[in-house]
C-alpha positions as a printed Julia matrix, in Angstrom:
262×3 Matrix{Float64}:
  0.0    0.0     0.0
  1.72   3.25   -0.89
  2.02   6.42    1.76
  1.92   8.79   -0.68
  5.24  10.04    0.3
  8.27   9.62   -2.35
 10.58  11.25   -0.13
  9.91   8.21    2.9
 11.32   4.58    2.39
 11.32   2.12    4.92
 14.55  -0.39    5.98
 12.77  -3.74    5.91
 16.07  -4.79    8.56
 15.52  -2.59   11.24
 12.21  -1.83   10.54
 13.03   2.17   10.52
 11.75   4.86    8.01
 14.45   7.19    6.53
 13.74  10.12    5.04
 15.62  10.81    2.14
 15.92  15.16    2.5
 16.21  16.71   -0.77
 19.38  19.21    0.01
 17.65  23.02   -0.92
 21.52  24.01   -2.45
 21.93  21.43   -4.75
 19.35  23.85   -7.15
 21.2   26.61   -6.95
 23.78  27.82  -10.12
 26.74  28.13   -7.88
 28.64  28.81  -11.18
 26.77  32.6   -11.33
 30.18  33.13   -8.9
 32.4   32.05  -11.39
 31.34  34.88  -13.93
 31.63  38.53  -13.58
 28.07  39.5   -13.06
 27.82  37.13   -9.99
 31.19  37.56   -8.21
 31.16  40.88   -8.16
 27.96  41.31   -6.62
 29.56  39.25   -4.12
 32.42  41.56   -4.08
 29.35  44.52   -3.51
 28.08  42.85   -0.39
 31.46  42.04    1.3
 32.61  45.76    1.04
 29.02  46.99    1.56
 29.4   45.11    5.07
 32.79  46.88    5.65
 31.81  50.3     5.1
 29.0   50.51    7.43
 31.03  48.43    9.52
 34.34  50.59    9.92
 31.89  54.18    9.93
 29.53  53.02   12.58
 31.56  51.62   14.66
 33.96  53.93   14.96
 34.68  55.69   18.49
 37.63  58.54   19.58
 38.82  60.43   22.12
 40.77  63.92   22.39
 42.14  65.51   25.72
 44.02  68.25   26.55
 46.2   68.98   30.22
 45.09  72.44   32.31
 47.67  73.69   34.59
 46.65  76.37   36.94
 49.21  77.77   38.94
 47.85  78.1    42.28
 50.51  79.46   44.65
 54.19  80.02   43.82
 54.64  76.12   44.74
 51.61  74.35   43.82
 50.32  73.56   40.29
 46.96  72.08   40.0
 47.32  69.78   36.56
 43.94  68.59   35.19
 43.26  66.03   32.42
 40.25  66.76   30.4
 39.0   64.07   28.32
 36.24  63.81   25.53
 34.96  60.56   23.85
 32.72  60.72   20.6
 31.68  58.17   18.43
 29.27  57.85   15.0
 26.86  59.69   14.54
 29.41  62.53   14.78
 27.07  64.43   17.16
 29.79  66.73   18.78
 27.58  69.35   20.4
 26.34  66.5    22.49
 29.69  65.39   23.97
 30.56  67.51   26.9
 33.4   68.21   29.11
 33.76  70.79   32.02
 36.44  72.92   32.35
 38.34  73.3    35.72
 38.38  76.38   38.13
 41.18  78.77   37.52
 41.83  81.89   39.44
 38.48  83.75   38.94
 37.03  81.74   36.47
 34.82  79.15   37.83
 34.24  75.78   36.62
 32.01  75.29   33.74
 30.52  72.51   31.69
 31.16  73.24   28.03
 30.39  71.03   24.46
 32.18  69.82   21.62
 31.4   72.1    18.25
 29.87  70.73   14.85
 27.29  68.31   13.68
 28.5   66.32   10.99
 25.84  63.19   11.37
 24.19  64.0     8.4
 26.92  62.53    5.38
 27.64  60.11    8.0
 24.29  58.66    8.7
 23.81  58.7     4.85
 26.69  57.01    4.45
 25.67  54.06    6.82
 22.29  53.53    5.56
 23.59  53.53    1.81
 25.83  50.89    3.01
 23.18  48.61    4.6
 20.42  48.88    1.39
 23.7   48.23   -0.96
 23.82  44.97    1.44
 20.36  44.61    1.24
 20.09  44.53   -2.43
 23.05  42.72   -3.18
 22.12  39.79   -1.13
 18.57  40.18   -3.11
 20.25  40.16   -6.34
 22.64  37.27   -5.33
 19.42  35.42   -4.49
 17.99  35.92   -7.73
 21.06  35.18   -9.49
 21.33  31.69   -7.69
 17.79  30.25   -7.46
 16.0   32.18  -10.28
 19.07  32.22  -12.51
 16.72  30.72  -16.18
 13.5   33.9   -14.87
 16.18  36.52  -14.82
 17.8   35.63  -18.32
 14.0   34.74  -19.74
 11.55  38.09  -18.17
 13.29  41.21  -19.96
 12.43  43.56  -17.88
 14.46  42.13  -14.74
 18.06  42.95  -15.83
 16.92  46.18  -17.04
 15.57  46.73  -13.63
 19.07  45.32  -11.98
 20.96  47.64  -14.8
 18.75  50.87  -13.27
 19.4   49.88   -9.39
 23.14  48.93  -10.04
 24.01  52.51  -11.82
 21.69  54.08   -9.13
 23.87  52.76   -6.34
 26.87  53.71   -8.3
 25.9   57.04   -8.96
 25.0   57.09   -4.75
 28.21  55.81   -3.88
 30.4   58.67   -4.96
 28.2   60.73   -3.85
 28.44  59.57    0.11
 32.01  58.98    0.24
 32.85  62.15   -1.45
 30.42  63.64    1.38
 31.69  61.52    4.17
 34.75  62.32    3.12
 34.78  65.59    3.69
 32.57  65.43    6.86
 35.01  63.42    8.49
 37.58  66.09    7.4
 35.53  68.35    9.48
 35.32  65.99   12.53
 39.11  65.67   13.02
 39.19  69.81   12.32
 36.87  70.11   15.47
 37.94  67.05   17.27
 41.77  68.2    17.06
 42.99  69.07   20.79
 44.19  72.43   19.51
 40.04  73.0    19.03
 39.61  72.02   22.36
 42.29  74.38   24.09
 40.63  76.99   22.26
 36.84  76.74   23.57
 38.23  77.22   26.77
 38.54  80.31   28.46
 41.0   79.14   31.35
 43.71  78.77   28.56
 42.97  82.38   28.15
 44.58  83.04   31.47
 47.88  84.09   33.01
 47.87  81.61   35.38
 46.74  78.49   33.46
 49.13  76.32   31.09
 47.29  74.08   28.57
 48.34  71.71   26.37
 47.53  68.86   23.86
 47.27  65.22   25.33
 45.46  62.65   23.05
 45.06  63.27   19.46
 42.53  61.37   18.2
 43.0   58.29   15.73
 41.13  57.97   12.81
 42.49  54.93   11.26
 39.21  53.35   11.09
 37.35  56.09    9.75
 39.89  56.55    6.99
 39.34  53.14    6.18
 35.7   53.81    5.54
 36.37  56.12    3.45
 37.96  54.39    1.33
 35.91  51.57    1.01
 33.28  54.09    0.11
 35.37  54.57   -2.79
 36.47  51.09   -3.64
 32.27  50.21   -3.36
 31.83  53.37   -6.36
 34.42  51.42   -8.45
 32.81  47.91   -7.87
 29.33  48.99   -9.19
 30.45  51.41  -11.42
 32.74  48.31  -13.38
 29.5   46.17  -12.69
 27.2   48.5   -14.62
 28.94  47.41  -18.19
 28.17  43.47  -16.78
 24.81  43.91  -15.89
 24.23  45.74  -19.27
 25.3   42.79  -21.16
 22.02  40.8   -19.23
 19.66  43.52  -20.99
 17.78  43.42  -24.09
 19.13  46.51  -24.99
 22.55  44.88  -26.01
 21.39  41.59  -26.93
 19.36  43.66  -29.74
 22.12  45.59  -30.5
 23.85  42.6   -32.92
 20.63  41.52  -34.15
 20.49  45.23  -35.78
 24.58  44.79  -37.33
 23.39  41.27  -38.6
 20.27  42.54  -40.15
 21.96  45.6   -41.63
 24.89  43.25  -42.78
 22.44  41.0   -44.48
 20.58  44.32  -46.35
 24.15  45.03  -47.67
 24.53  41.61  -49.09
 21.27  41.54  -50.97
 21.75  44.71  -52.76
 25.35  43.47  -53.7
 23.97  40.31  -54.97
């Protein structure tokens, strides 16, 4: 009598039923990977991860030394410290300046807000992830519908010079911002907000500078990301209609030539 099941068979020796699972990746066109179109959209989400990676995770800290001379022998010596992180907020982080003479202790804030190219740069980052996992997705499991419907790689050809086009656009921006961070960041910046330094009696000085390795780095994968979907634009134009018409039109043309020679 039969179960109904194809995927169930039973060991007549043991008298156990084993189910024969039908593994979901052997379906997929793994060799999409091997050709340009698929392994640099690969290439799109791995850098895509690293740029919102090394931007939004990214923290500093500046600090400056106050000296106030109190008395002939004593020196009161102060460290003032500032941490700041994304979204580049400054005029939230705040500090307080130390007493001095006449001037009192005061609570005082970092200058600039530069989350705007920075946030934009982040949230490009995670729908270029996004849509490159989407389009890898497609690629693999729906490999014979993409080459088949017409309108999908046109659709991928729009998105992919969108994102291009988007890309140089927020590192160029972040880029700059972040120029503007270490400008208002830098402990010479911070010296200068305060008014104790402004004194006789008080000695400041930088301390910590702060390190932007990380943030450098993000810039530049901003950059290497424009270059990746840029070069991929010419790929996924290849997928259209538009150039797949393109030699129909030189063969038909060639073929008009030959019939009025002949």
């Amino acid at each position: 009598m039969s179960t109904g099941m194809s995927s169930a068979t039973m060991d007549r020796e043991g008298g156990h039923t084993r189910w024969a699972i039908k593994n979901p990746l052997t379906g997929l066109r793994w060799k999409r990977l091997e050709e340009p179109l698929g392994f640099i959209k690969l290439l799109e989400w791995l850098f895509a991860i690293f740029a919102f990676g090394s931007c939004g995770s990214f923290t500093g800290e500046t600090a400056a030394v106050v000296m106030c001379k109190v008395t002939d022998t004593q020196t009161d010596t102060d460290l003032i410290s500032v941490s700041f992180s994304y979204p580049f907020r400054l005029y939230r982080q705040r500090y307080e300046m130390p007493p001095c003479g006449d001037t009192e202790a005061r609570v005082l804030h970092l200058s600039g807000d530069f989350s705007a190219p920075a946030e934009f740069f982040v949230t490009l980052s995670v729908f270029a992830f996004l849509y490159s996992m989407l389009a890898l997705a497609i690629y693999l499991i729906f490999h014979e519908r993409y080459t088949q419907i017409r309108r999908v790689p046109v659709v991928d050809f729009c998105i992919t010079g969108g994102f291009a086009f988007l890309w140089l656009v927020a590192a160029s921006a972040w880029g700059k911002g972040l120029t503007d961070v270490k400008l208002a960041t830098h402990p010479s910046s911070l010296l200068s907000s305060m008014p104790v330094c402004q004194m006789e009696k008080a000695t400041c000085s930088a301390s910590i500078a702060p390190f932007f390795g990380l943030a450098n780095i993000s810039v530049l994968f901003g950059f290497l990301n424009f270059v990746i979907w840029a070069a991929n634009v010419w790929f996924v134009f290849k997928e259209t209609a538009w150039n797949k018409q393109s030699p129909n039109k030189e063969e038909s043309a060639e073929r008009g030539e030959a019939a009025d020679i002949q």
